[in-house]
Coordinates of C-alpha atoms and ligand atoms in Angstrom, one line a residue:
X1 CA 4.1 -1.1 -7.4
X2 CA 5.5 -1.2 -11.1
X3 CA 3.8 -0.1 -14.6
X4 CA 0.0 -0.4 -15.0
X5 CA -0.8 0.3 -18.7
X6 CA -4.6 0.3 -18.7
X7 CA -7.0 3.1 -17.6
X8 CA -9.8 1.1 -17.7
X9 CA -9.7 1.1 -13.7
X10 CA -12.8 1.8 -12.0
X11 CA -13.3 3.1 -8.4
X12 CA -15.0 1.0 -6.1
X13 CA -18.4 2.5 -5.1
X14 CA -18.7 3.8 -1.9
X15 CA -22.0 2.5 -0.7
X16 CA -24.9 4.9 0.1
X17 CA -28.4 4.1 1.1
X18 CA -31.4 6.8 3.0
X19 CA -31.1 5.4 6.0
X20 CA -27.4 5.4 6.2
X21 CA -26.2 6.9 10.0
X22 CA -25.8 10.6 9.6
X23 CA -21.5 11.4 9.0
X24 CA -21.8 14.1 11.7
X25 CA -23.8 11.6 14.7
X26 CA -21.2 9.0 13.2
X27 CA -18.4 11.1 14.1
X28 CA -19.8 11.8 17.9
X29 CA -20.5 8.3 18.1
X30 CA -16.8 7.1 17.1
X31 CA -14.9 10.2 19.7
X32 CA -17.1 8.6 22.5
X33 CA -16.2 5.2 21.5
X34 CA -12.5 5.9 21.0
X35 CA -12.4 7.6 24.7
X36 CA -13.8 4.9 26.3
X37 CA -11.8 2.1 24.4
X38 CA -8.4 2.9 22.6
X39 CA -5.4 3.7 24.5
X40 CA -3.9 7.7 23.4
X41 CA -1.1 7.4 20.7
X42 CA 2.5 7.5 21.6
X43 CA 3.0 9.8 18.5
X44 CA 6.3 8.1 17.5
X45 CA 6.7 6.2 14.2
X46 CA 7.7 2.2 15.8
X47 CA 8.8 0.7 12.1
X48 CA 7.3 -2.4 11.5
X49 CA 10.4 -4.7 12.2
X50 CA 8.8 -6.3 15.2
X51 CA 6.7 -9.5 15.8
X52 CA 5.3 -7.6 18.8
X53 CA 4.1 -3.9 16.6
X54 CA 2.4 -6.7 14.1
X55 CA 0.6 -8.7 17.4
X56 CA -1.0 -5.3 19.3
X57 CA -1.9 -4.5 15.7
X58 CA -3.9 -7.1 15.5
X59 CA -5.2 -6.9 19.0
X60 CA -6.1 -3.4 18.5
X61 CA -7.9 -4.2 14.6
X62 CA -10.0 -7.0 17.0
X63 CA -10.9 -3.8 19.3
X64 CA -11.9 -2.0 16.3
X65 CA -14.1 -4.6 14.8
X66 CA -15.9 -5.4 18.2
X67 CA -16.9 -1.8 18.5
X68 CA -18.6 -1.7 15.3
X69 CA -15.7 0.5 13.4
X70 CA -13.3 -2.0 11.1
X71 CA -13.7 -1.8 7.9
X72 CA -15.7 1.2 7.7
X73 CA -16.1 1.1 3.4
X74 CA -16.4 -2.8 3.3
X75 CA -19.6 -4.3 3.1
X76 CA -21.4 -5.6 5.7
X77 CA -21.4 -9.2 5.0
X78 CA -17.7 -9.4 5.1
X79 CA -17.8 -7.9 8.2
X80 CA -17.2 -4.0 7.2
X81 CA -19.5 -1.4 8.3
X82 CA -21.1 -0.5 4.9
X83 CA -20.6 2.9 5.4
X84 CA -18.9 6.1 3.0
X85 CA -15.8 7.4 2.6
X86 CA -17.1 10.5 4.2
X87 CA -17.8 8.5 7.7
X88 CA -14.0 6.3 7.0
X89 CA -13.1 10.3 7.3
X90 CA -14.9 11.6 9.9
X91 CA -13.4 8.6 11.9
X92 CA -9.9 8.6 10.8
X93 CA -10.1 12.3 12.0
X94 CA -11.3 11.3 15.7
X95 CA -9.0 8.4 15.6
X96 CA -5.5 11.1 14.9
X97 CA -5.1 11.5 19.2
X98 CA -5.6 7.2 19.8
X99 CA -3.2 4.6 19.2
X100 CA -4.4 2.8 15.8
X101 CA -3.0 -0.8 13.9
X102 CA -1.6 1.4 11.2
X103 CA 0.6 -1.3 10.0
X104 CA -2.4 -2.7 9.0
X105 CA -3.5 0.1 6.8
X106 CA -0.9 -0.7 3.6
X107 CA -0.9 -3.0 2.4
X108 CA -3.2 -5.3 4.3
X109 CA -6.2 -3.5 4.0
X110 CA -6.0 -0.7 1.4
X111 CA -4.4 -2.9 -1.3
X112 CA -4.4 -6.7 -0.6
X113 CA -8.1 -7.1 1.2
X114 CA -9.2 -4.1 -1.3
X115 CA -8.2 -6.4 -4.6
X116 CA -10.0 -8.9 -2.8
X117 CA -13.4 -7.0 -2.1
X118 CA -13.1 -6.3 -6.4
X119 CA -11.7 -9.8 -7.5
X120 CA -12.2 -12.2 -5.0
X121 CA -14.5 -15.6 -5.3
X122 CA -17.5 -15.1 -2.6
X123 CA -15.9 -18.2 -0.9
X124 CA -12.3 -16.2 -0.3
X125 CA -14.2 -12.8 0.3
X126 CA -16.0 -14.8 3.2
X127 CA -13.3 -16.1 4.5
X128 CA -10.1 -13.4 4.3
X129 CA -12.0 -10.6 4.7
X130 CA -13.3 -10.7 7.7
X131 CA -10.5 -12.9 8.9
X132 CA -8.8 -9.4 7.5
X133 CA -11.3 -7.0 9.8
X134 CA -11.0 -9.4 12.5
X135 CA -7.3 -8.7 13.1
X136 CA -6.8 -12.5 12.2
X137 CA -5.1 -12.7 9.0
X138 CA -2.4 -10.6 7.6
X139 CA -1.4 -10.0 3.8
X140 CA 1.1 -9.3 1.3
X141 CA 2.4 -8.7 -1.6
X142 CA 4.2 -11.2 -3.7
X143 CA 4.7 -9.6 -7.1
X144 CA 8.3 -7.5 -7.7
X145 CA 11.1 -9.8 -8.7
X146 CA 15.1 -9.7 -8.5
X147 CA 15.5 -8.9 -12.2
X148 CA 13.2 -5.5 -11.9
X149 CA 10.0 -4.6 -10.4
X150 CA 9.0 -2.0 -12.8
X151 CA 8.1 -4.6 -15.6
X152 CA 5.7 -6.5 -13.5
X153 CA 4.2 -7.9 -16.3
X154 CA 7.7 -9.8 -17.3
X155 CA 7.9 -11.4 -14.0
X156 CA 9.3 -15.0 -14.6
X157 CA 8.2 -16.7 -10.9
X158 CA 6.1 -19.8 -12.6
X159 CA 2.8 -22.1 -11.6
X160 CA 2.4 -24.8 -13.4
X161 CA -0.9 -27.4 -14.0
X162 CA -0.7 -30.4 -11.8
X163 CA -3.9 -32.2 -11.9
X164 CA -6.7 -29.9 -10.3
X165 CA -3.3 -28.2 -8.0
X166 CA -0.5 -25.6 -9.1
X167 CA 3.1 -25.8 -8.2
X168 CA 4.8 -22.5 -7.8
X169 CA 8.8 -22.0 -8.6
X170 CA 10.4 -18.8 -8.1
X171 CA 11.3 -15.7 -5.9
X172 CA 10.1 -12.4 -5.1
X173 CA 11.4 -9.9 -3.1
X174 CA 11.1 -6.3 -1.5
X175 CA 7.6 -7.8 0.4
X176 CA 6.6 -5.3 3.2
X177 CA 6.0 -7.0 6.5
X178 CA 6.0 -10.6 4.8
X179 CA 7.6 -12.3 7.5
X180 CA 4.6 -10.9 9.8
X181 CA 1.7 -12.2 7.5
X182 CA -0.7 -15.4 6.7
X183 CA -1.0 -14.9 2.9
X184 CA 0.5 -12.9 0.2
X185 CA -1.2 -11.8 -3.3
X186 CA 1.2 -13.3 -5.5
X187 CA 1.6 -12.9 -9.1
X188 CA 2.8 -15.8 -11.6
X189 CA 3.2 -17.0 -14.8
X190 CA 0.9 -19.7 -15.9
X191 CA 1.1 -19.8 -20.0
X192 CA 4.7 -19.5 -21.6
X193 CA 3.0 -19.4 -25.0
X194 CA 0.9 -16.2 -24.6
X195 CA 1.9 -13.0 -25.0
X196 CA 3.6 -10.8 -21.8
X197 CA 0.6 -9.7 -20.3
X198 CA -2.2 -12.7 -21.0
X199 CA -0.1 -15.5 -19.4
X200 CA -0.2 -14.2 -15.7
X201 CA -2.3 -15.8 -12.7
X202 CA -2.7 -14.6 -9.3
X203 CA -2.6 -16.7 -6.5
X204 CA -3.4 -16.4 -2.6
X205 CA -0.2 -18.2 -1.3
X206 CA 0.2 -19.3 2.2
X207 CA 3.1 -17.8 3.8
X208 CA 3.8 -20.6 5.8
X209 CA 3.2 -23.2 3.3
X210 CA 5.8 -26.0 2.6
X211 CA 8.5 -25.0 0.3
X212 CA 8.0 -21.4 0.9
X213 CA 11.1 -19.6 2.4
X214 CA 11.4 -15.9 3.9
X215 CA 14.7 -14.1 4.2
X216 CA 14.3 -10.8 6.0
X217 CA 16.5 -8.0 4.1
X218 CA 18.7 -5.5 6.2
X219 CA 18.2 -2.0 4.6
X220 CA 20.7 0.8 4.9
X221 CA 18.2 2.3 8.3
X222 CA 18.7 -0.9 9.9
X223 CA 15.1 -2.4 9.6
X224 CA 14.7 -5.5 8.6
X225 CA 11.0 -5.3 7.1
X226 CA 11.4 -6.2 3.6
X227 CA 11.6 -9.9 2.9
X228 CA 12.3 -12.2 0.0
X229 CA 10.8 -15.3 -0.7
X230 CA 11.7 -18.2 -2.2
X231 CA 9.3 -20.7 -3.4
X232 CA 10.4 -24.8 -4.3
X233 CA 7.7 -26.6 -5.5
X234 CA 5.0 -25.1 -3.4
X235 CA 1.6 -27.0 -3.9
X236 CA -1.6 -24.1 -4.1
X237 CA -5.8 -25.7 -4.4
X238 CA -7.5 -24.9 -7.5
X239 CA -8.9 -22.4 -5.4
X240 CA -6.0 -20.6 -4.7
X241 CA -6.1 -18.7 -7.7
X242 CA -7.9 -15.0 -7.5
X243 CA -9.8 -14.7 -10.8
X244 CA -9.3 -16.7 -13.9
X245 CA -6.3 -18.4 -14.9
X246 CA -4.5 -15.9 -17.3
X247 CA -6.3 -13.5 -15.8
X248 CA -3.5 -12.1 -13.7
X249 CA -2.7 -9.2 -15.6
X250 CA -6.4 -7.5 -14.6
X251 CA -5.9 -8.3 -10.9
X252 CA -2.6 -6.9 -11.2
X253 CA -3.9 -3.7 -12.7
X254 CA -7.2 -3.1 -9.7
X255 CA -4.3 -3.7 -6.9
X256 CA -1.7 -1.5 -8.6
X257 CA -4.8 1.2 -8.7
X258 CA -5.7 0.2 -5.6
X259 CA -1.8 1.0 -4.2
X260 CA -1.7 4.2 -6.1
X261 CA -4.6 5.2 -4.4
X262 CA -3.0 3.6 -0.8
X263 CA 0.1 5.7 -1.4
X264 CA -1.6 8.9 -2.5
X265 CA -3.6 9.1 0.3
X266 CA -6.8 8.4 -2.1
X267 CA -7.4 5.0 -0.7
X268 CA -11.1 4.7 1.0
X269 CA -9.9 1.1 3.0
X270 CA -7.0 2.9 5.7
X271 CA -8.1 3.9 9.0
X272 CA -6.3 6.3 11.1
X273 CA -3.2 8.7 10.4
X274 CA -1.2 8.8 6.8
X275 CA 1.5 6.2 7.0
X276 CA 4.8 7.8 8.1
X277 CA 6.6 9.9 5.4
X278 CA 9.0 11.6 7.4
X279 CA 9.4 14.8 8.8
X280 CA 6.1 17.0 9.6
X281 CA 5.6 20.6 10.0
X282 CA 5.4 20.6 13.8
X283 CA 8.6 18.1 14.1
X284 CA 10.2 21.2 11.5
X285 CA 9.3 23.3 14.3
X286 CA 10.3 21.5 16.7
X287 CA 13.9 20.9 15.3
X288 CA 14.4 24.7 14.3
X289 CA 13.7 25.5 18.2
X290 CA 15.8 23.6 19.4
X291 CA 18.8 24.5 16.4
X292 CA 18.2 28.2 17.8
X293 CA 17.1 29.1 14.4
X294 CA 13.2 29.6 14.7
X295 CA 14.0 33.9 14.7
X296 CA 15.7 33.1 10.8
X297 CA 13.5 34.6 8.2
X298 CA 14.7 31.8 5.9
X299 CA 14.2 29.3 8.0
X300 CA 10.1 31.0 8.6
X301 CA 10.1 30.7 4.8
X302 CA 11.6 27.2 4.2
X303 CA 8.8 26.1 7.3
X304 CA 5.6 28.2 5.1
X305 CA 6.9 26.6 1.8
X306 CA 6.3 22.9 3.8
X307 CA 3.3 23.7 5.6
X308 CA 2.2 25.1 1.8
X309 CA 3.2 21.7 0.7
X310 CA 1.2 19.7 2.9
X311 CA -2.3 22.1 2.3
X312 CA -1.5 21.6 -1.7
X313 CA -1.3 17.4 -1.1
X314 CA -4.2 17.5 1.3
X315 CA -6.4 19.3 -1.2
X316 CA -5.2 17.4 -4.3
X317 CA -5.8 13.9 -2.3
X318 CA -9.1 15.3 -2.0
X319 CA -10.2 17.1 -5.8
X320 CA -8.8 13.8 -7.4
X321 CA -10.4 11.4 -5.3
X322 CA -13.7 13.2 -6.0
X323 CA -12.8 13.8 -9.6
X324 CA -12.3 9.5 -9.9
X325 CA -15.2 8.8 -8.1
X326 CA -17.3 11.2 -10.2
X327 CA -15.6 10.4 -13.6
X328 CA -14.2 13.5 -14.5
X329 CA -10.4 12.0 -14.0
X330 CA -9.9 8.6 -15.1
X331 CA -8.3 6.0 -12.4
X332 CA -5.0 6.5 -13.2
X333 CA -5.0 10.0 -11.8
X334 CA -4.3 8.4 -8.5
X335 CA -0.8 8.8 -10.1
X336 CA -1.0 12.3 -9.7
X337 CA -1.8 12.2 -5.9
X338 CA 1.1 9.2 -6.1
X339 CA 3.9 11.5 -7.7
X340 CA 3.0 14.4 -5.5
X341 CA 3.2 12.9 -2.3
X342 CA 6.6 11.1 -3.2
X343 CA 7.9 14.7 -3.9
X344 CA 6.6 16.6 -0.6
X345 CA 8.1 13.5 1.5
X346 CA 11.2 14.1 0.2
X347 CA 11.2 18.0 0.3
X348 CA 10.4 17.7 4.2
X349 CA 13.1 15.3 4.7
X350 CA 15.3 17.4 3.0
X351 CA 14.1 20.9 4.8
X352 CA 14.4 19.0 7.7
X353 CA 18.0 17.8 7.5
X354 CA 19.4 21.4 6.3
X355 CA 17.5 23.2 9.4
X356 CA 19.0 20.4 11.5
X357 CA 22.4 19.9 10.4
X358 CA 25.1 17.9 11.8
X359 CA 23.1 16.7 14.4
X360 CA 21.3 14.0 12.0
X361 CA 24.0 11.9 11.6
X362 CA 25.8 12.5 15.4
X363 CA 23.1 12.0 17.7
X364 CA 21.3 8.5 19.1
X365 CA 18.9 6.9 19.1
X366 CA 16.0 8.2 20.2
X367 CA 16.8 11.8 19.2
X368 CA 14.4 14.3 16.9
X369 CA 17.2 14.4 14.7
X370 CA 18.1 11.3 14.7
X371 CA 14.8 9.6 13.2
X372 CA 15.4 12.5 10.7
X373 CA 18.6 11.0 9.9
X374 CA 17.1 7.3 9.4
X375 CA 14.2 9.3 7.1
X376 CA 16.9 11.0 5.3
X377 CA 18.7 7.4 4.9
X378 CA 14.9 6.2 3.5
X379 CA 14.1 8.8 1.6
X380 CA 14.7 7.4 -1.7
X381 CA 12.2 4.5 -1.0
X382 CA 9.0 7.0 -1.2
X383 CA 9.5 7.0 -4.9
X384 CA 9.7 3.5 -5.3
X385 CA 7.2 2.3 -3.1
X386 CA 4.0 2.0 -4.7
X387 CA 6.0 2.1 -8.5
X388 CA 8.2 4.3 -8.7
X389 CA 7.5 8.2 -9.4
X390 CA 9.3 7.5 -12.9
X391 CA 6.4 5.0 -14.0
X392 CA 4.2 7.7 -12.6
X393 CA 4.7 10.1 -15.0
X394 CA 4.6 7.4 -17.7
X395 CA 0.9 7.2 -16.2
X396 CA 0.1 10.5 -16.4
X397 CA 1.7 11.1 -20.0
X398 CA -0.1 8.4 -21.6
X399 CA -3.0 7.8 -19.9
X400 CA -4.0 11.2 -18.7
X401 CA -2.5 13.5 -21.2
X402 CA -2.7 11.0 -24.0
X403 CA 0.9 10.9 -25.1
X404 CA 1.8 8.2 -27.3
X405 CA 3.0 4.5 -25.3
X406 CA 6.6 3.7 -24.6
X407 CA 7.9 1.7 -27.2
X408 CA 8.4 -2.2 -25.8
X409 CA 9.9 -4.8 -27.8
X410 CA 7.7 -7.9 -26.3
X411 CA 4.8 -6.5 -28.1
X412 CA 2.9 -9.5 -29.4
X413 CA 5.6 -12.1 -29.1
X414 CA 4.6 -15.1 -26.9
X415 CA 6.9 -14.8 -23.6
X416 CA 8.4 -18.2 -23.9
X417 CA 10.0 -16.2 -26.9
X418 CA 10.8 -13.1 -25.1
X419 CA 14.6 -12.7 -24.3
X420 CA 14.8 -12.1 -20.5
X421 CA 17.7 -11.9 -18.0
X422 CA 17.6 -14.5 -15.2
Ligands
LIG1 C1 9.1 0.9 0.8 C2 8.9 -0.1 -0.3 C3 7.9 -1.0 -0.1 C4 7.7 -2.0 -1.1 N1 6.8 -3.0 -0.9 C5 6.7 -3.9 -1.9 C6 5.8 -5.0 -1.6 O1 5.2 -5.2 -0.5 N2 5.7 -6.0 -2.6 C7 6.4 -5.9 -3.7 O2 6.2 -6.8 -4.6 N3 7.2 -4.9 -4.0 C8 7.4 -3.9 -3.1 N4 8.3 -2.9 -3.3 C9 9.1 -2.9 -4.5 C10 8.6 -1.7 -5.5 O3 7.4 -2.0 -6.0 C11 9.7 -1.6 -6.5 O4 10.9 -1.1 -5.9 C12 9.3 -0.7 -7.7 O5 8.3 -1.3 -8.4 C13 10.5 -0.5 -8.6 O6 11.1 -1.7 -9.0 P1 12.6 -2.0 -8.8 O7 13.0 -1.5 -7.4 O8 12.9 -3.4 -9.2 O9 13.3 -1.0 -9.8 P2 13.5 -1.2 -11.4 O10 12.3 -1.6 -12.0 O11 14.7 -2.0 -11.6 O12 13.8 0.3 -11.8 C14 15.0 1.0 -11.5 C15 14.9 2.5 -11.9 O13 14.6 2.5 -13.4 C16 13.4 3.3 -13.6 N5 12.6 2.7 -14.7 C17 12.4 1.4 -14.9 N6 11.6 1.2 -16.0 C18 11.4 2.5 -16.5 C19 10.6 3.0 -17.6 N7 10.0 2.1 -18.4 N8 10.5 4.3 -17.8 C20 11.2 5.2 -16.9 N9 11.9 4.8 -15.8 C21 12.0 3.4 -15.6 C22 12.6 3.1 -12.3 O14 11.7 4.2 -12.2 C23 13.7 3.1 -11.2 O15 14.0 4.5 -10.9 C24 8.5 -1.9 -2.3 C25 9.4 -0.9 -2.5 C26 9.7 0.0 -1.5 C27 10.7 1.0 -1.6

């Protein structure tokens, strides 16, 4: 998601104690379980466009949690394991062969439960967190808009005051998975008379609550996963509310770090294999075999320069996540990781349509080539997802290099004052 100004991001601490289980006994401990308990993975990308891929997810996040192994970085009392990012690792790596709830992974757990864990009140911590680890409850995100998602902080959706309750008016759209979930994160304004950023609130909305309506959005691949909503008069508890009112501009800033961190790869809350970014080396492979062209010295090259690609993310996911969590890079690196991994999903995509040809576009479903087709279709979403990779290097430029702010005209000027489209 969109434009996060601040650096003043912190990562969450990845708990540590003497008499922590060993990483290494860990790791046995999870292959054994995994054996014994989770089906082997298909190793083809579903989508996310069925009621039925969201339902086994769940079953198979219940599986997890009864084994001791959901939530590996969330604290115990919320039903988490307690446990480091080198154990979330160490499992993730004996989970690649099993089939895992993925869809879960982004943003359920790594963004929506994660600003949770940071902002939450003990009260919704207890209860959507481990509702969250359970396999129970499933959440989104409610915060880009019609008129432009990259200036989250202009967003117009309102809540106003009525007695202790607040009535939400408004729409947002491009929500992953929204029709599939229980609650979505959703940011609004609350105070026409402050200035851009300090009249925002952020609410846990019901999805099913009266006067909320979900239209499911057809995308040029066919899928149907994005959703907008529309909300009329929709009635939220005091409660509700995640942090203070006016507050919504600091919540929006931890779950935009925590989403930079999800789509980098940085995130400590996912579980199992990378979410799907197209093509892989060994699909590259695969697809210059079967194109007769795996005896092409270009073709060797073009496959070295991806698996080069994938070495260079994998070790940059890991120096910056040990550089934030150590202090020497501020939180806003994550954009780094964020930028480069938008840029190596497209590169594969495109390696993989040039070794493949024609065939992307003439063969059906089902096909290699023709999932590299749909990527190719998608590409273009990697570097929006997440905020796009433009608002990434605004990021790095001003709050890693120290380059001097984009100028903005709704500097100071309460928003009720601030000339918007509609
Ligand atoms: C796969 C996917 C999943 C998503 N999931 C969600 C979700 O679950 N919930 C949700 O709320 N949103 C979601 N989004 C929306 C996403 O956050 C927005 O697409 C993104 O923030 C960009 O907003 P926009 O599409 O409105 O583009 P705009 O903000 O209209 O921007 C259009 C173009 O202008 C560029 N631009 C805009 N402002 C600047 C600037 N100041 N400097 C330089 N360039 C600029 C942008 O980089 C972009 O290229 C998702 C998007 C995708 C593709």
């Amino acid at each position: 998601m969109p434009i996060d100004r601040d650096t003043t991001d912190r990562e969450p601490s990845t708990p540590a104690s003497p008499d922590i289980e060993p990483v290494a006994e860990f790791g046995e401990r999870a292959r054994r379980w995994l054996k014994e308990n989770l089906p082997p993975s298909t190793g083809r990308y579903t989508g996310v466009d069925d009621e039925a891929i969201w339902d086994r997810a769940r079953q198979l996040q219940r599986l997890l949690f009864d084994g001791g192994f959901a939530g590996i970085c969330f604290p115990e009392e919320y039903g988490g394991q307690g446990l480091t990012r080198e154990h979330q690792q160490a499992f993730t790596t004996a989970s690649l062969p099993y089939e895992m709830p993925l869809v879960l992974n982004v943003p359920t757990l790594a963004i929506c439960a994660a600003t949770l864990l940071d902002l939450g009140t003990e009260q919704q911590k207890q209860t959507h967190l481990s509702a969250v680890l359970r396999g129970e409850e499933i959440l989104a995100q409610f915060l880009s808009e019609p008129r432009g998602g990259s200036d989250l902080a202009g967003l117009t959706t309102r809540a106003d005051r009525d007695g202790e309750d607040w009535v939400l008016n408004g729409s947002k759209i491009w929500s992953s998975g929204a029709y599939a979930a229980d609650y979505g994160l959703c940011l609004a304004r609350t105070d026409w008379e402050a200035t851009k950023h300090h009249g925002l609130s952020m609410f846990l909305v019901p999805v099913r609550a009266p006067g909320v309506t979900i239209q499911r959005i057809r995308q040029v691949t066919g899928s149907t996963e994005f959703c907008q909503e529309f909300f009329d008069d929709v009635r939220l508890p005091a409660d509700a509310m995640i942090g203070e009112p006016g507050g919504g501009w600091p919540a929006a800033r931890r779950l935009l770090f925590h989403e930079r961190s999800a789509m980098g790869g940085t995130s400590p809350y996912t579980s199992g294999a990378r979410p799907h970014l197209g093509a892989d080396v060994s699909s590259l492979v695969d697809i210059a075999r079967s194109a007769g062209r795996l005896d092409d010295p270009a073709v060797l090259e073009q496959i070295g320069e991806a698996r080069a690609m994938n070495v260079v993310r994998d070790q940059l996911v890991d120096r910056v996540s040990r550089a934030i969590e150590s202090g020497g890079l501020p939180p806003a690196a994550g954009a780094i990781v964020r930028l480069f991994s938008a840029e190596n999903a497209g590169l594969q995509t495109d390696f993989a349509v040039e070794l493949a040809g024609a065939a992307v576009a003439a063969e059906g479903p089902g096909a290699l080539t023709s999932s590299i087709g749909l990527d190719y279709l998608f590409r273009a979403a990697w570097s929006l997802a997440g905020g796009s990779t433009e608002m990434s290097r605004n990021q790095i430029s001003e709050h890693i290099l120290g380059m001097p702010r984009e100028a903005t005209a709704d500097q100071g000027v309460p928003f009720s004052q601030v000339k918007h489209g509609r």
